[in-house]
Short mmCIF file of C-alpha atoms in Angstrom, two decimals:
data_model
loop_
_atom_site.label_atom_id
_atom_site.label_comp_id
_atom_site.label_asym_id
_atom_site.label_seq_id
_atom_site.Cartn_x
_atom_site.Cartn_y
_atom_site.Cartn_z
CA MET R 3 13.03 -19.90 24.67
CA VAL R 4 10.45 -21.11 27.19
CA ARG R 5 7.44 -18.80 27.36
CA GLN R 6 3.68 -18.72 27.72
CA VAL R 7 1.59 -19.47 24.64
CA ILE R 8 -1.91 -20.80 24.12
CA GLN R 9 -2.83 -24.41 23.47
CA ILE R 10 -6.06 -25.77 22.00
CA ASP R 11 -7.86 -28.94 23.10
CA GLU R 12 -9.09 -30.36 19.80
CA ASP R 13 -11.59 -32.62 21.55
CA LYS R 14 -13.37 -29.55 22.96
CA CYS R 15 -12.95 -27.30 19.88
CA ASN R 16 -16.06 -27.12 17.69
CA GLY R 17 -14.39 -25.07 14.96
CA CYS R 18 -16.65 -22.03 15.44
CA GLY R 19 -13.81 -19.63 14.59
CA ILE R 20 -14.65 -17.06 17.28
CA CYS R 21 -11.10 -17.26 18.65
CA VAL R 22 -9.67 -16.62 15.18
CA ASN R 23 -11.54 -13.32 14.97
CA ALA R 24 -10.60 -12.42 18.55
CA CYS R 25 -6.86 -12.89 17.94
CA HIS R 26 -5.53 -9.48 16.87
CA GLU R 27 -2.20 -11.00 15.84
CA SER R 28 -3.74 -13.53 13.39
CA ALA R 29 -1.92 -16.33 15.20
CA LEU R 30 -4.95 -18.64 14.96
CA GLY R 31 -6.69 -20.25 12.02
CA ILE R 32 -9.17 -23.01 11.25
CA VAL R 33 -7.49 -26.12 9.85
CA ASP R 34 -9.54 -29.24 9.07
CA GLY R 35 -12.43 -27.85 11.08
CA LYS R 36 -10.41 -27.15 14.24
CA ALA R 37 -8.71 -24.04 15.62
CA LYS R 38 -4.93 -24.17 15.32
CA LEU R 39 -2.04 -22.01 16.52
CA LEU R 40 -0.50 -21.26 13.13
CA ARG R 41 2.76 -19.68 14.28
CA ASP R 42 4.33 -19.42 17.72
CA ASP R 43 5.96 -16.08 16.91
CA TYR R 44 2.52 -14.55 16.18
CA CYS R 45 1.19 -15.41 19.64
CA ASP R 46 1.89 -12.68 22.21
CA GLY R 47 0.64 -14.82 25.10
CA MET R 48 -1.86 -12.19 26.19
CA GLY R 49 -4.83 -14.48 25.65
CA ASP R 50 -7.40 -12.22 23.96
CA CYS R 51 -8.83 -15.43 22.46
CA LEU R 52 -9.18 -17.19 25.83
CA PRO R 53 -12.47 -15.70 27.15
CA GLU R 54 -14.06 -15.84 23.68
CA CYS R 55 -13.97 -19.63 23.38
CA PRO R 56 -17.50 -20.96 24.07
CA THR R 57 -16.31 -24.51 24.75
CA GLY R 58 -13.30 -23.73 26.96
CA ALA R 59 -10.92 -25.36 24.49
CA ILE R 60 -8.19 -22.72 24.90
CA SER R 61 -5.73 -22.53 27.78
CA PHE R 62 -2.21 -21.31 28.53
CA ILE R 63 0.87 -23.47 28.55
CA GLU R 64 4.57 -22.77 29.11
CA ARG R 65 6.76 -24.48 26.55
CA GLU R 66 9.66 -23.98 24.18
CA ALA R 67 8.45 -21.51 21.57
CA ALA R 68 9.79 -18.87 19.20
CA ALA R 69 9.81 -15.34 20.62
CA TYR R 70 6.88 -13.08 19.78
CA ASP R 71 7.79 -11.19 16.58
CA GLU R 72 5.86 -7.90 16.47
CA ALA R 73 7.36 -6.88 13.11
CA ALA R 74 6.27 -10.14 11.48
CA VAL R 75 2.77 -9.72 12.92
CA LYS R 76 2.45 -6.19 11.54
CA GLU R 77 3.63 -7.29 8.11
CA ASN R 78 1.10 -10.13 8.11
CA GLN R 79 -1.68 -7.75 9.20
CA LYS R 80 -0.76 -5.40 6.37
CA LYS R 81 -0.98 -8.22 3.82
CA LYS R 82 -4.34 -9.37 5.18
CA ALA R 83 -5.74 -5.83 5.10
CA MET R 84 -4.69 -5.48 1.48
CA GLN R 85 -6.27 -8.84 0.58
CA GLU R 86 -9.49 -7.82 2.32
CA GLN R 87 -9.56 -4.52 0.46
CA MET R 88 -9.03 -6.29 -2.84
CA LYS R 89 -11.98 -8.56 -2.03
CA HIS R 90 -14.25 -5.56 -1.53
CA MET R 91 -13.13 -4.10 -4.82
CA GLY R 92 -15.01 -6.86 -6.63
CA GLY R 93 -14.14 -8.00 -10.11
CA CYS R 94 -13.61 -4.62 -11.78
CA PRO R 95 -10.35 -4.90 -13.77
CA GLY R 96 -9.79 -1.15 -13.39
CA SER R 97 -9.45 -1.52 -9.62
CA ARG R 98 -7.16 -4.54 -9.43
CA ILE R 99 -3.67 -3.95 -8.02
CA MET R 100 -0.95 -4.65 -10.56
CA THR R 101 2.80 -4.17 -10.74
CA MET R 102 4.51 -4.18 -14.13
CA ASN R 103 8.20 -4.91 -14.63
CA ARG R 104 9.34 -2.62 -17.45
CA ASP R 105 13.11 -3.27 -17.28
CA ASN R 106 13.35 -6.27 -19.63
CA GLU R 107 10.66 -4.89 -21.92
CA GLU R 108 12.57 -1.63 -22.30
CA GLU R 109 15.84 -3.39 -23.09
CA VAL R 110 14.29 -5.45 -25.90
CA LEU R 111 12.10 -2.78 -27.45
CA ASN R 112 14.71 -0.03 -27.36
CA LYS R 113 16.78 -2.04 -29.82
CA GLU R 114 13.95 -1.45 -32.26
CA GLN R 115 13.61 2.19 -31.18
CA ILE R 116 10.07 1.68 -29.90
CA ILE R 117 8.82 4.05 -27.19
CA THR R 118 7.68 2.06 -24.17
CA SER R 119 5.41 2.84 -21.26
CA LYS R 120 7.19 3.51 -17.97
CA LEU R 121 4.12 2.95 -15.80
CA THR R 122 4.74 0.21 -13.22
CA ASN R 123 1.68 0.37 -10.97
CA TRP R 124 -2.09 0.06 -11.24
CA PRO R 125 -4.50 1.60 -10.36
CA VAL R 126 -3.16 5.12 -10.81
CA GLN R 127 -6.16 7.23 -9.79
CA ILE R 128 -5.65 8.64 -6.28
CA LYS R 129 -9.20 7.76 -5.27
CA LEU R 130 -8.77 4.12 -6.39
CA ALA R 131 -5.26 3.34 -5.15
CA PRO R 132 -5.26 1.18 -1.98
CA PRO R 133 -2.99 2.76 0.68
CA GLN R 134 -1.65 -0.71 1.55
CA ALA R 135 -0.62 -1.57 -2.02
CA PRO R 136 2.86 -3.18 -1.87
CA TYR R 137 4.29 -0.93 -4.57
CA PHE R 138 4.17 2.08 -2.21
CA GLU R 139 6.85 0.63 0.09
CA GLY R 140 10.17 2.32 -0.72
CA ALA R 141 8.57 4.27 -3.57
CA LYS R 142 9.57 7.50 -5.21
CA LEU R 143 6.06 8.90 -5.42
CA LEU R 144 4.75 10.91 -8.36
CA ILE R 145 1.55 12.88 -7.70
CA ALA R 146 0.39 14.35 -11.01
CA ALA R 147 -2.55 16.25 -12.40
CA ASP R 148 -4.06 14.05 -15.09
CA CYS R 149 -3.73 16.76 -17.78
CA THR R 150 0.05 16.89 -17.41
CA ALA R 151 0.64 13.65 -19.31
CA TYR R 152 -1.28 15.07 -22.28
CA ALA R 153 0.39 18.47 -22.24
CA TYR R 154 4.00 17.32 -21.71
CA ALA R 155 5.10 15.03 -24.53
CA ASN R 156 7.92 13.19 -22.74
CA PHE R 157 5.97 12.61 -19.53
CA HIS R 158 6.70 8.88 -19.18
CA GLN R 159 10.44 9.21 -19.63
CA ASP R 160 10.92 12.38 -17.57
CA PHE R 161 8.43 11.83 -14.75
CA ILE R 162 6.91 8.33 -14.53
CA LYS R 163 10.11 6.32 -15.05
CA GLY R 164 11.37 4.95 -11.73
CA LYS R 165 8.37 6.26 -9.78
CA ILE R 166 5.00 5.10 -8.53
CA ALA R 167 2.38 7.28 -10.17
CA LEU R 168 -0.83 8.70 -8.71
CA ILE R 169 -3.02 11.02 -10.76
CA GLY R 170 -6.07 13.12 -10.10
CA CYS R 171 -7.97 16.29 -10.89
CA PRO R 172 -9.40 18.16 -7.88
CA LYS R 173 -11.75 20.12 -10.12
CA LEU R 174 -13.36 17.06 -11.73
CA ASP R 175 -13.29 14.79 -8.65
CA SER R 176 -14.42 17.57 -6.28
CA VAL R 177 -12.66 15.87 -3.36
CA ASP R 178 -9.85 16.69 -0.98
CA TYR R 179 -7.06 14.21 -1.76
CA SER R 180 -5.05 15.12 1.35
CA GLU R 181 -6.55 12.45 3.63
CA LYS R 182 -5.84 9.61 1.19
CA LEU R 183 -2.35 10.89 0.43
CA THR R 184 -1.59 11.32 4.14
CA THR R 185 -2.51 7.67 4.77
CA ILE R 186 -0.29 6.49 1.92
CA ILE R 187 2.71 8.57 3.03
CA LYS R 188 2.29 7.84 6.73
CA ASN R 189 1.86 4.07 6.39
CA ASN R 190 4.62 3.42 3.87
CA HIS R 191 8.29 4.26 3.49
CA ILE R 192 8.22 6.90 0.75
CA GLU R 193 11.66 7.99 -0.48
CA SER R 194 10.60 11.18 -2.27
CA VAL R 195 7.56 13.02 -3.63
CA THR R 196 7.32 14.80 -6.98
CA ILE R 197 4.21 16.89 -7.63
CA VAL R 198 3.52 17.69 -11.29
CA ARG R 199 0.72 20.16 -11.99
CA MET R 200 -0.56 22.36 -14.77
CA GLU R 201 -0.19 26.13 -14.66
CA VAL R 202 -3.98 26.59 -14.42
CA PRO R 203 -5.29 27.73 -10.99
CA CYS R 204 -7.50 24.68 -10.35
CA CYS R 205 -4.36 22.53 -10.24
CA GLY R 206 -3.40 24.38 -7.08
CA GLY R 207 -5.77 22.07 -5.20
CA LEU R 208 -3.64 19.04 -6.04
CA GLU R 209 -0.45 20.79 -4.95
CA MET R 210 -2.04 21.94 -1.69
CA ALA R 211 -3.38 18.44 -0.95
CA ALA R 212 0.05 16.88 -1.49
CA LYS R 213 1.79 19.47 0.67
CA LYS R 214 -0.81 19.03 3.42
CA ALA R 215 -0.32 15.26 3.32
CA LEU R 216 3.44 15.64 3.63
CA GLN R 217 3.00 17.92 6.63
CA GLU R 218 0.39 15.79 8.38
CA SER R 219 2.38 12.59 7.85
CA GLY R 220 4.96 13.91 10.32
CA LYS R 221 7.77 12.67 8.09
CA PHE R 222 10.64 14.60 6.50
CA ILE R 223 10.60 13.54 2.85
CA PRO R 224 12.34 15.32 -0.04
CA TRP R 225 9.74 16.84 -2.37
CA GLN R 226 9.47 19.11 -5.38
CA VAL R 227 6.78 20.77 -7.49
CA VAL R 228 7.02 20.92 -11.28
CA THR R 229 4.60 23.13 -13.22
CA ILE R 230 3.70 22.39 -16.85
CA SER R 231 2.39 25.12 -19.16
CA ILE R 232 -0.63 24.60 -21.38
CA ASP R 233 1.65 24.52 -24.42
CA GLY R 234 3.67 21.68 -22.90
CA LYS R 235 6.73 23.37 -21.42
CA ILE R 236 8.23 23.07 -17.95
CA LEU R 237 7.91 26.43 -16.21
CA GLU R 238 10.81 27.57 -14.07
#
């Protein structure tokens, strides 16, 4: 299709990068010291970059170009935000995003009757998990009090398997998890939510935070609460 997109005069461009920062769609980048239109379908033709160019190297042109793809832009923005967040996390191994494929491992080790971990995501602490982590998309979310895995012997098989796990303790962390959980649920396609808590009263804070997040997300998502007793039984 013929539409309006920007063009860059390389003779005038000094490679300052101001236009790159001004482009909300991330359509521009610096290549070999010059600003470049990286993808036609990222350029909406609105020209936010135009007045920011100090050398007047940017102008509009009508030409054959791919249609503006808003969905592709949003996906790219999500990836960039996650990369930026990972940068700020520094080099701490405990904060690095990881996804583990347990399917093949389980098939091999089960032949030897070895119990395997069912955890597929890292980090697992609610306060450390980045809301943009790719493993949240399409996830069956497990929100668990950290004591539950110690009290209930078959926790991995019965609760973690097939889910993305988040753990926390509102008494020890002294924070309200609801804001973080709301962001995760609102910004990702979550298939279901399972809340696993201990029978002790302080665990009520985790349940309340999860329920508040579900409500404030504005989404209708199947959810359930499972309560574990101190002696390791599931309470009806």
